[in-house]
XYZ file of C-alpha atoms in Angstrom:
175
model
C -30.986 56.637 79.775
C -33.276 58.716 78.245
C -30.305 60.471 76.191
C -29.090 57.218 75.221
C -32.611 56.061 73.653
C -32.420 59.386 72.138
C -29.122 58.818 70.520
C -29.864 55.169 69.387
C -32.838 56.826 67.524
C -30.629 59.744 65.747
C -28.299 56.961 64.887
C -30.766 54.817 63.249
C -31.954 57.692 61.240
C -28.765 58.936 60.093
C -27.232 55.455 59.112
C -30.171 55.495 56.328
C -28.603 58.999 55.036
C -24.961 58.312 54.816
C -24.145 56.035 52.161
C -21.250 56.831 50.058
C -19.421 55.035 46.983
C -16.672 53.068 47.456
C -13.849 55.816 45.934
C -15.132 58.309 48.304
C -15.131 55.948 51.160
C -11.432 55.160 50.700
C -10.494 58.942 50.533
C -12.718 59.494 53.590
C -11.015 56.390 55.473
C -7.554 57.880 54.658
C -8.356 61.134 55.902
C -10.022 59.531 59.026
C -7.154 57.122 59.443
C -4.620 60.070 59.595
C -7.011 61.960 62.167
C -6.877 58.952 64.299
C -2.816 58.813 64.042
C -2.797 62.403 65.211
C -5.178 61.935 67.793
C -3.509 58.613 68.988
C -0.233 60.356 69.407
C -1.479 63.386 71.037
C -3.307 61.190 73.628
C -0.379 58.876 74.186
C -2.921 56.075 72.495
C -4.901 56.605 75.812
C -8.616 57.046 75.361
C -12.264 56.303 75.626
C -14.407 55.620 73.257
C -18.344 54.904 73.361
C -20.348 52.510 71.079
C -24.444 52.398 70.959
C -26.440 49.989 69.247
C -30.337 50.623 68.635
C -33.006 48.544 67.483
C -36.695 49.235 66.209
C -38.078 46.691 69.235
C -37.011 49.723 71.496
C -33.807 47.559 72.614
C -30.590 49.744 73.085
C -27.105 49.377 74.419
C -24.146 51.419 75.123
C -20.489 50.005 75.616
C -17.790 52.243 76.729
C -14.241 51.025 76.104
C -11.053 52.245 78.102
C -7.654 52.201 76.589
C -4.228 53.022 78.165
C -1.049 53.079 76.204
C -2.859 50.972 73.525
C -4.180 48.100 75.953
C -8.121 47.920 76.742
C -8.161 48.555 80.381
C -11.875 48.519 80.903
C -15.195 48.034 79.412
C -18.764 48.990 80.425
C -22.080 47.903 79.032
C -25.438 49.231 79.832
C -28.545 47.666 77.860
C -32.014 49.354 77.962
C -35.539 48.130 76.576
C -38.279 50.728 76.264
C -41.402 50.056 78.402
C -44.538 49.019 76.086
C -46.898 50.774 78.228
C -47.158 54.272 76.381
C -44.840 55.995 78.818
C -41.678 55.936 76.774
C -39.658 55.109 79.704
C -36.994 52.810 79.755
C -35.802 49.832 81.934
C -31.953 48.975 82.383
C -32.009 45.451 81.377
C -28.340 44.496 81.710
C -25.402 46.586 83.146
C -21.884 45.604 83.986
C -17.987 46.667 84.180
C -15.248 44.628 83.451
C -11.722 45.690 84.482
C -8.088 44.778 82.696
C -8.182 41.330 84.144
C -11.670 40.487 83.085
C -12.210 41.939 79.443
C -14.433 39.759 77.412
C -16.235 37.851 80.340
C -19.219 39.081 78.985
C -18.828 38.380 75.346
C -22.396 37.600 74.480
C -23.877 40.963 75.734
C -21.582 43.477 74.030
C -19.733 43.687 70.797
C -16.040 43.029 70.183
C -13.300 44.579 72.414
C -11.299 46.563 69.882
C -8.873 49.439 70.258
C -9.322 51.871 67.866
C -6.265 50.633 65.887
C -8.595 47.241 65.526
C -11.724 49.436 64.746
C -9.778 50.820 61.931
C -8.337 47.642 60.800
C -11.908 46.096 60.724
C -13.332 48.736 58.984
C -10.660 48.533 56.226
C -10.632 45.086 55.637
C -14.030 43.989 56.585
C -16.830 46.609 56.654
C -15.721 48.819 54.084
C -14.923 45.700 51.727
C -18.326 44.032 51.529
C -19.750 43.406 48.281
C -21.258 46.660 46.945
C -23.501 44.712 44.770
C -25.468 43.075 47.672
C -24.427 45.873 50.232
C -25.103 49.529 51.147
C -21.847 50.352 52.435
C -21.556 53.535 55.003
C -18.790 55.572 56.537
C -18.961 58.680 58.744
C -16.312 60.850 60.455
C -18.252 62.807 63.074
C -15.476 62.418 65.867
C -13.106 65.375 64.990
C -12.344 63.482 61.845
C -12.113 60.145 63.148
C -14.643 57.075 62.479
C -18.287 57.486 63.980
C -20.116 55.140 61.774
C -18.707 52.227 59.365
C -20.400 49.178 58.293
C -22.936 47.780 55.718
C -26.455 46.930 55.323
C -27.500 43.858 52.886
C -29.627 45.424 50.178
C -33.324 45.152 50.864
C -32.935 44.355 54.451
C -35.485 46.035 56.650
C -34.930 45.895 60.096
C -31.438 45.803 62.429
C -29.556 45.042 59.575
C -26.389 47.181 60.171
C -23.263 45.319 60.251
C -20.730 47.390 61.720
C -19.814 49.930 64.453
C -21.459 53.548 65.460
C -19.082 55.402 67.946
C -20.615 58.262 69.598
C -17.670 59.828 71.309
C -13.637 59.460 71.310
C -11.961 61.221 74.159
C -8.465 61.342 75.449
C -7.705 59.906 78.982
C -6.352 62.747 81.346
C -3.397 61.725 83.661
């Protein structure tokens, strides 16, 4: 859990430094999408990816999505909160597992259950299409060229304003 907290802090710091303009985002998106298609083919569309969320309040969460042959078959969620006693220790405040027959039975805890095809679709049609006059738009590809962060922040917003996804890990499922 300590690693989760440190990951959340690093993500929050890095989001503030990854803004790019729309043309760069489009070019980077296309490169990333091609990397995704290559990975998808090489993994037989079977993989696991992990997303993270972190708040300045000390709350953080991690969601792990498992996909086999293009279908979500599992979702695991863990949420932690930093103790306010000066120890920098965390307490797990929520944790659960969903199997293929129970996906989205905990919709209020975690974000949407999306395959990476769905992530790329939402990136292209929602996150990267946000009004750039009112929002700062972000796109990163630190997962071997695949999406690691995509979303937007309303200009002037100070706390917990990122609307998008942060993916820490994408790996193939080995059979």
